[in-house]
Amino acid sequence: LFSGKKGKAMDNKLQSLIAEMEQLYQWDPPTQLRNSIEILDYLEPYICDSQIQGDDASGELYNMIRTSYQDLLASTQRHYQFLRRQIQLGGKSSCLAPWISIHQDEISGEGYDYLDVLVNGIFQFTSPDGKIVELTEEMVSYQPTPARRIFELISRISLTEHDIFVDLGSGMGHVPLLVAICTEANCIGIELEKAYVDCARLCARGLNLANVTFIQQDARSADFSQGTVFYLYTPFTGAILRDVLDSLRDEASRREIRICTYGPCTTTVAKEHWLEAIDPVELDQIALFHRRN
Ligand SMILES: C[S@@+](CC[C@H](N)C(=O)[O-])C[C@H]1O[C@@H](n2cnc3c(N)ncnc32)[C@H](O)[C@@H]1O
């Protein structure tokens, strides 16, 4: 890796990363954490590759990188612990505020990024324990909403302490957990898979969150009568989605509710005649709907 033409280019890149790492502590904490996560992500393949060899100079560079990597990793982990502690002590909404606002100017784009690493560093999920039940054809298997999209949801939907936010098919609970941390709303996650519900409950307990509950249930038989905002990241399709949308339409005929979607289900939900998009719908972003009057 560190020899020849390609090796020289790599040496230069790694050397400039070392210089960047030395500057890290001059930046504000959110930028610092973001850059640290991105540098760690870049370096990880080199650190994990035990086959890396080179001449003496490159060997020295590699040792330097490995030491810097370990220091940086330890410092990001301390930062996650610090944020966990703030959440546990009740300083919820303010501690993640810098990341909600950072997200605002980078709203485009799909996929996972440093915000997911940050959120997982805070949540510290245990691996799902126990058998994952096989879902039927119209049930979509687990994939979390990218953290960037959850922050987008939080910043666009203005939840108050009077809201009850319900994630239908909540998986390990990323969305209700983050909404519960960043807002005063009461949050509910409804999820069929027991192993995911157990992980989500454990995480909520570890963070001392009193405003989030997880229920193991098929969304079709859930009680929708308390919810004010319902979120769907394409948890199911076809007849199941139809059943759930019909139940939501019944609720909407009695009172104001809002529906938020992400992923392919947005196209189906946008066609519901009883719903109206609050903002223009962009398929790679969160879509917000309320009842058409
Ligand atoms: C695409 S994942 C979304 C996870 C979560 N909402 C998020 O955004 O991070 C879909 C989830 O829905 C769950 N699911 C599928 N069918 C379901 C049903 N009928 N009732 C409840 N949960 C269901 C799956 O187990 C899976 O965890």
Tab-separated table of N, CA and C and ligand atoms in Angstrom, residues 135 139-145 167-171 174-175 190-193 196 217-220 231 233-236 240, ligand 1:
chain	number	residue	atom	x	y	z
A	135	LEU	N	-41.341	-12.284	8.077
A	135	LEU	CA	-42.467	-11.413	7.745
A	135	LEU	C	-43.203	-11.969	6.529
A	139	MET	N	-45.050	-7.359	4.180
A	139	MET	CA	-44.393	-6.671	5.287
A	139	MET	C	-42.936	-6.403	4.900
A	140	VAL	N	-42.488	-5.198	5.124
A	140	VAL	CA	-41.141	-4.810	4.678
A	140	VAL	C	-40.149	-5.057	5.807
A	141	SER	N	-39.017	-5.679	5.490
A	141	SER	CA	-38.068	-6.008	6.563
A	141	SER	C	-37.339	-4.746	7.043
A	142	TYR	N	-36.665	-4.911	8.151
A	142	TYR	CA	-36.140	-3.765	8.894
A	142	TYR	C	-35.014	-3.015	8.203
A	143	GLN	N	-35.164	-1.720	8.181
A	143	GLN	CA	-34.109	-0.804	7.750
A	143	GLN	C	-34.429	0.527	8.418
A	144	PRO	N	-33.483	1.106	9.134
A	144	PRO	CA	-33.821	2.344	9.850
A	144	PRO	C	-33.890	3.557	8.935
A	145	THR	N	-34.710	4.510	9.287
A	145	THR	CA	-34.717	5.795	8.586
A	145	THR	C	-33.355	6.456	8.811
A	167	ASP	N	-44.860	5.783	15.429
A	167	ASP	CA	-44.123	5.195	14.298
A	167	ASP	C	-44.701	3.801	14.067
A	168	LEU	N	-45.300	3.599	12.896
A	168	LEU	CA	-45.924	2.310	12.579
A	168	LEU	C	-44.881	1.403	11.918
A	169	GLY	N	-44.471	0.372	12.625
A	169	GLY	CA	-43.362	-0.487	12.174
A	169	GLY	C	-42.069	0.198	12.577
A	170	SER	N	-41.808	0.240	13.887
A	170	SER	CA	-40.747	1.129	14.407
A	170	SER	C	-39.371	0.486	14.466
A	171	GLY	N	-39.250	-0.798	14.123
A	171	GLY	CA	-37.932	-1.455	14.130
A	171	GLY	C	-37.271	-1.324	15.488
A	174	HIS	N	-35.289	3.911	16.233
A	174	HIS	CA	-34.536	5.143	15.962
A	174	HIS	C	-35.437	6.389	15.956
A	175	VAL	N	-36.580	6.280	15.246
A	175	VAL	CA	-37.396	7.484	15.039
A	175	VAL	C	-38.074	7.923	16.343
A	190	ILE	N	-44.685	1.125	17.279
A	190	ILE	CA	-45.436	-0.131	17.159
A	190	ILE	C	-44.660	-1.026	16.199
A	191	GLU	N	-44.299	-2.210	16.671
A	191	GLU	CA	-43.420	-3.082	15.877
A	191	GLU	C	-43.805	-4.539	16.126
A	192	LEU	N	-43.829	-5.299	15.026
A	192	LEU	CA	-44.209	-6.706	15.091
A	192	LEU	C	-43.121	-7.588	15.722
A	193	GLU	N	-41.860	-7.273	15.438
A	193	GLU	CA	-40.751	-8.138	15.859
A	193	GLU	C	-40.380	-7.901	17.324
A	196	TYR	N	-36.740	-6.634	18.151
A	196	TYR	CA	-36.494	-5.200	17.924
A	196	TYR	C	-37.121	-4.364	19.053
A	217	GLN	N	-46.739	-5.379	18.385
A	217	GLN	CA	-48.070	-5.568	17.839
A	217	GLN	C	-48.046	-5.477	16.315
A	218	ASP	N	-49.026	-6.083	15.684
A	218	ASP	CA	-49.240	-5.859	14.250
A	218	ASP	C	-49.929	-4.501	14.114
A	219	ALA	N	-49.394	-3.660	13.248
A	219	ALA	CA	-49.936	-2.295	13.118
A	219	ALA	C	-51.421	-2.309	12.756
A	220	ARG	N	-51.887	-3.398	12.114
A	220	ARG	CA	-53.298	-3.456	11.726
A	220	ARG	C	-54.221	-3.518	12.931
A	231	TYR	N	-46.196	8.141	11.601
A	231	TYR	CA	-45.042	8.088	10.694
A	231	TYR	C	-44.943	6.695	10.073
A	233	TYR	N	-42.258	4.641	7.496
A	233	TYR	CA	-41.141	4.474	6.559
A	233	TYR	C	-41.398	3.142	5.862
A	234	THR	N	-42.294	3.179	4.916
A	234	THR	CA	-42.695	2.016	4.130
A	234	THR	C	-42.580	0.710	4.928
A	235	PRO	N	-43.405	0.550	5.977
A	235	PRO	CA	-43.299	-0.672	6.789
A	235	PRO	C	-43.993	-1.855	6.129
A	236	PHE	N	-44.987	-1.562	5.288
A	236	PHE	CA	-45.728	-2.633	4.605
A	236	PHE	C	-46.305	-2.055	3.333
A	240	ILE	N	-52.017	-4.653	3.393
A	240	ILE	CA	-51.752	-4.229	4.782
A	240	ILE	C	-51.720	-2.702	4.841
B	1	LIG	C1	-38.496	-0.199	6.787
B	1	LIG	S1	-38.524	-0.676	8.473
B	1	LIG	C2	-38.813	0.881	9.260
B	1	LIG	C3	-38.246	0.957	10.662
B	1	LIG	C4	-38.494	2.266	11.409
B	1	LIG	N1	-39.810	2.803	11.213
B	1	LIG	C5	-37.502	3.331	11.012
B	1	LIG	O1	-37.881	4.152	10.181
B	1	LIG	O2	-36.355	3.348	11.474
B	1	LIG	C6	-40.120	-1.481	8.568
B	1	LIG	C7	-40.432	-2.115	9.911
B	1	LIG	O3	-41.820	-2.462	9.936
B	1	LIG	C8	-41.990	-3.688	10.633
B	1	LIG	N2	-43.269	-4.263	10.215
B	1	LIG	C9	-43.546	-4.853	9.025
B	1	LIG	N3	-44.860	-5.221	9.000
B	1	LIG	C10	-45.406	-4.846	10.187
B	1	LIG	C11	-46.708	-4.908	10.746
B	1	LIG	N4	-47.728	-5.490	10.074
B	1	LIG	N5	-46.924	-4.393	11.980
B	1	LIG	C12	-45.892	-3.830	12.679
B	1	LIG	N6	-44.626	-3.743	12.206
B	1	LIG	C13	-44.386	-4.238	10.974
B	1	LIG	C14	-40.761	-4.500	10.235
B	1	LIG	O4	-40.492	-5.527	11.174
B	1	LIG	C15	-39.672	-3.402	10.214
B	1	LIG	O5	-39.047	-3.297	11.460
